[in-house]
Amino acid sequence: MADRPRERADTRTELADKVEENQPQQAEIGMFARAVNVLTVENDQLSGHHRHNRAALVTLRPAPGPGLNIALA
């Protein structure tokens, strides 16, 4: 039982390292999501469609494994 605080500290350190390691990928995903939004709006305008709903066009959710699942609305 005495090892639990140490294990938790190690886990926190590992998670902090992973978050820091994933920041560049998160920035790229954000740029991709914005590009998809812009292209979708442009496509809708060119085809004469109008979105009455201003909800997000891209939804990012954690995947069970490494990486993210990207769902287009």
PDB file of C-alpha atoms in Angstrom:
ATOM      1  CA  MET A   1       0.000   0.000   0.000  1.00  0.00           C
ATOM      2  CA  ALA A   2       2.887   2.372   0.603  1.00  0.00           C
ATOM      3  CA  ASP A   3       3.666   2.238  -3.123  1.00  0.00           C
ATOM      4  CA  ARG A   4       0.311   3.754  -4.134  1.00  0.00           C
ATOM      5  CA  PRO A   5       1.249   7.440  -3.702  1.00  0.00           C
ATOM      6  CA  ARG A   6       4.436   6.839  -5.675  1.00  0.00           C
ATOM      7  CA  GLU A   7       2.510   4.994  -8.422  1.00  0.00           C
ATOM      8  CA  ARG A   8       0.021   7.862  -8.633  1.00  0.00           C
ATOM      9  CA  ALA A   9       2.831  10.406  -8.871  1.00  0.00           C
ATOM     10  CA  ASP A  10       4.464   8.350 -11.631  1.00  0.00           C
ATOM     11  CA  THR A  11       1.145   8.085 -13.474  1.00  0.00           C
ATOM     12  CA  ARG A  12       0.585  11.857 -13.203  1.00  0.00           C
ATOM     13  CA  THR A  13       4.074  12.491 -14.551  1.00  0.00           C
ATOM     14  CA  GLU A  14       3.530  10.075 -17.447  1.00  0.00           C
ATOM     15  CA  LEU A  15       0.177  11.669 -18.298  1.00  0.00           C
ATOM     16  CA  ALA A  16       1.654  15.175 -18.196  1.00  0.00           C
ATOM     17  CA  ASP A  17       4.434  14.009 -20.518  1.00  0.00           C
ATOM     18  CA  LYS A  18       1.884  12.503 -22.940  1.00  0.00           C
ATOM     19  CA  VAL A  19      -0.216  15.681 -22.951  1.00  0.00           C
ATOM     20  CA  GLU A  20       2.867  17.754 -23.715  1.00  0.00           C
ATOM     21  CA  GLU A  21       3.946  15.268 -26.381  1.00  0.00           C
ATOM     22  CA  ASN A  22       0.513  15.438 -28.069  1.00  0.00           C
ATOM     23  CA  GLN A  23       0.215  19.236 -28.214  1.00  0.00           C
ATOM     24  CA  PRO A  24       1.648  19.545 -31.766  1.00  0.00           C
ATOM     25  CA  GLN A  25      -0.824  16.931 -33.039  1.00  0.00           C
ATOM     26  CA  GLN A  26      -3.683  18.704 -31.262  1.00  0.00           C
ATOM     27  CA  ALA A  27      -2.710  21.961 -32.964  1.00  0.00           C
ATOM     28  CA  GLU A  28      -2.670  20.201 -36.353  1.00  0.00           C
ATOM     29  CA  ILE A  29      -6.076  18.674 -35.670  1.00  0.00           C
ATOM     30  CA  GLY A  30      -7.423  22.112 -34.743  1.00  0.00           C
ATOM     31  CA  MET A  31      -6.117  23.555 -38.007  1.00  0.00           C
ATOM     32  CA  PHE A  32      -7.638  20.638 -39.937  1.00  0.00           C
ATOM     33  CA  ALA A  33     -10.996  21.134 -38.206  1.00  0.00           C
ATOM     34  CA  ARG A  34     -11.000  24.854 -39.055  1.00  0.00           C
ATOM     35  CA  ALA A  35     -10.110  24.075 -42.680  1.00  0.00           C
ATOM     36  CA  VAL A  36     -12.969  21.580 -42.906  1.00  0.00           C
ATOM     37  CA  ASN A  37     -15.356  24.180 -41.461  1.00  0.00           C
ATOM     38  CA  VAL A  38     -14.250  26.818 -43.976  1.00  0.00           C
ATOM     39  CA  LEU A  39     -14.452  24.422 -46.916  1.00  0.00           C
ATOM     40  CA  THR A  40     -17.882  23.191 -45.836  1.00  0.00           C
ATOM     41  CA  VAL A  41     -19.226  26.744 -45.580  1.00  0.00           C
ATOM     42  CA  GLU A  42     -17.731  27.618 -48.979  1.00  0.00           C
ATOM     43  CA  ASN A  43     -19.194  24.467 -50.502  1.00  0.00           C
ATOM     44  CA  ASP A  44     -22.615  25.253 -49.037  1.00  0.00           C
ATOM     45  CA  GLN A  45     -22.446  28.802 -50.404  1.00  0.00           C
ATOM     46  CA  LEU A  46     -21.398  27.642 -53.869  1.00  0.00           C
ATOM     47  CA  SER A  47     -24.108  24.996 -54.010  1.00  0.00           C
ATOM     48  CA  GLY A  48     -26.786  27.351 -52.676  1.00  0.00           C
ATOM     49  CA  HIS A  49     -27.257  25.561 -49.363  1.00  0.00           C
ATOM     50  CA  HIS A  50     -27.405  27.471 -46.136  1.00  0.00           C
ATOM     51  CA  ARG A  51     -26.840  26.000 -42.730  1.00  0.00           C
ATOM     52  CA  HIS A  52     -29.429  27.330 -40.329  1.00  0.00           C
ATOM     53  CA  ASN A  53     -27.627  25.597 -37.518  1.00  0.00           C
ATOM     54  CA  ARG A  54     -24.247  27.035 -36.514  1.00  0.00           C
ATOM     55  CA  ALA A  55     -23.255  23.849 -34.663  1.00  0.00           C
ATOM     56  CA  ALA A  56     -19.720  22.576 -35.040  1.00  0.00           C
ATOM     57  CA  LEU A  57     -19.116  20.837 -38.339  1.00  0.00           C
ATOM     58  CA  VAL A  58     -16.324  18.709 -36.904  1.00  0.00           C
ATOM     59  CA  THR A  59     -16.469  16.782 -33.668  1.00  0.00           C
ATOM     60  CA  LEU A  60     -13.317  15.432 -32.044  1.00  0.00           C
ATOM     61  CA  ARG A  61     -13.609  12.718 -29.454  1.00  0.00           C
ATOM     62  CA  PRO A  62     -11.021  10.573 -27.693  1.00  0.00           C
ATOM     63  CA  ALA A  63     -10.438   7.171 -29.264  1.00  0.00           C
ATOM     64  CA  PRO A  64     -10.010   4.026 -27.179  1.00  0.00           C
ATOM     65  CA  GLY A  65      -6.506   3.624 -28.599  1.00  0.00           C
ATOM     66  CA  PRO A  66      -3.876   6.172 -29.515  1.00  0.00           C
ATOM     67  CA  GLY A  67      -5.055   9.183 -31.497  1.00  0.00           C
ATOM     68  CA  LEU A  68      -8.442  10.779 -32.005  1.00  0.00           C
ATOM     69  CA  ASN A  69     -11.580   9.869 -33.907  1.00  0.00           C
ATOM     70  CA  ILE A  70     -12.723  12.683 -36.179  1.00  0.00           C
ATOM     71  CA  ALA A  71     -16.416  12.754 -37.057  1.00  0.00           C
ATOM     72  CA  LEU A  72     -17.725  15.150 -39.684  1.00  0.00           C
ATOM     73  CA  ALA A  73     -21.204  16.518 -39.023  1.00  0.00           C
TER      74      ALA A  73
END
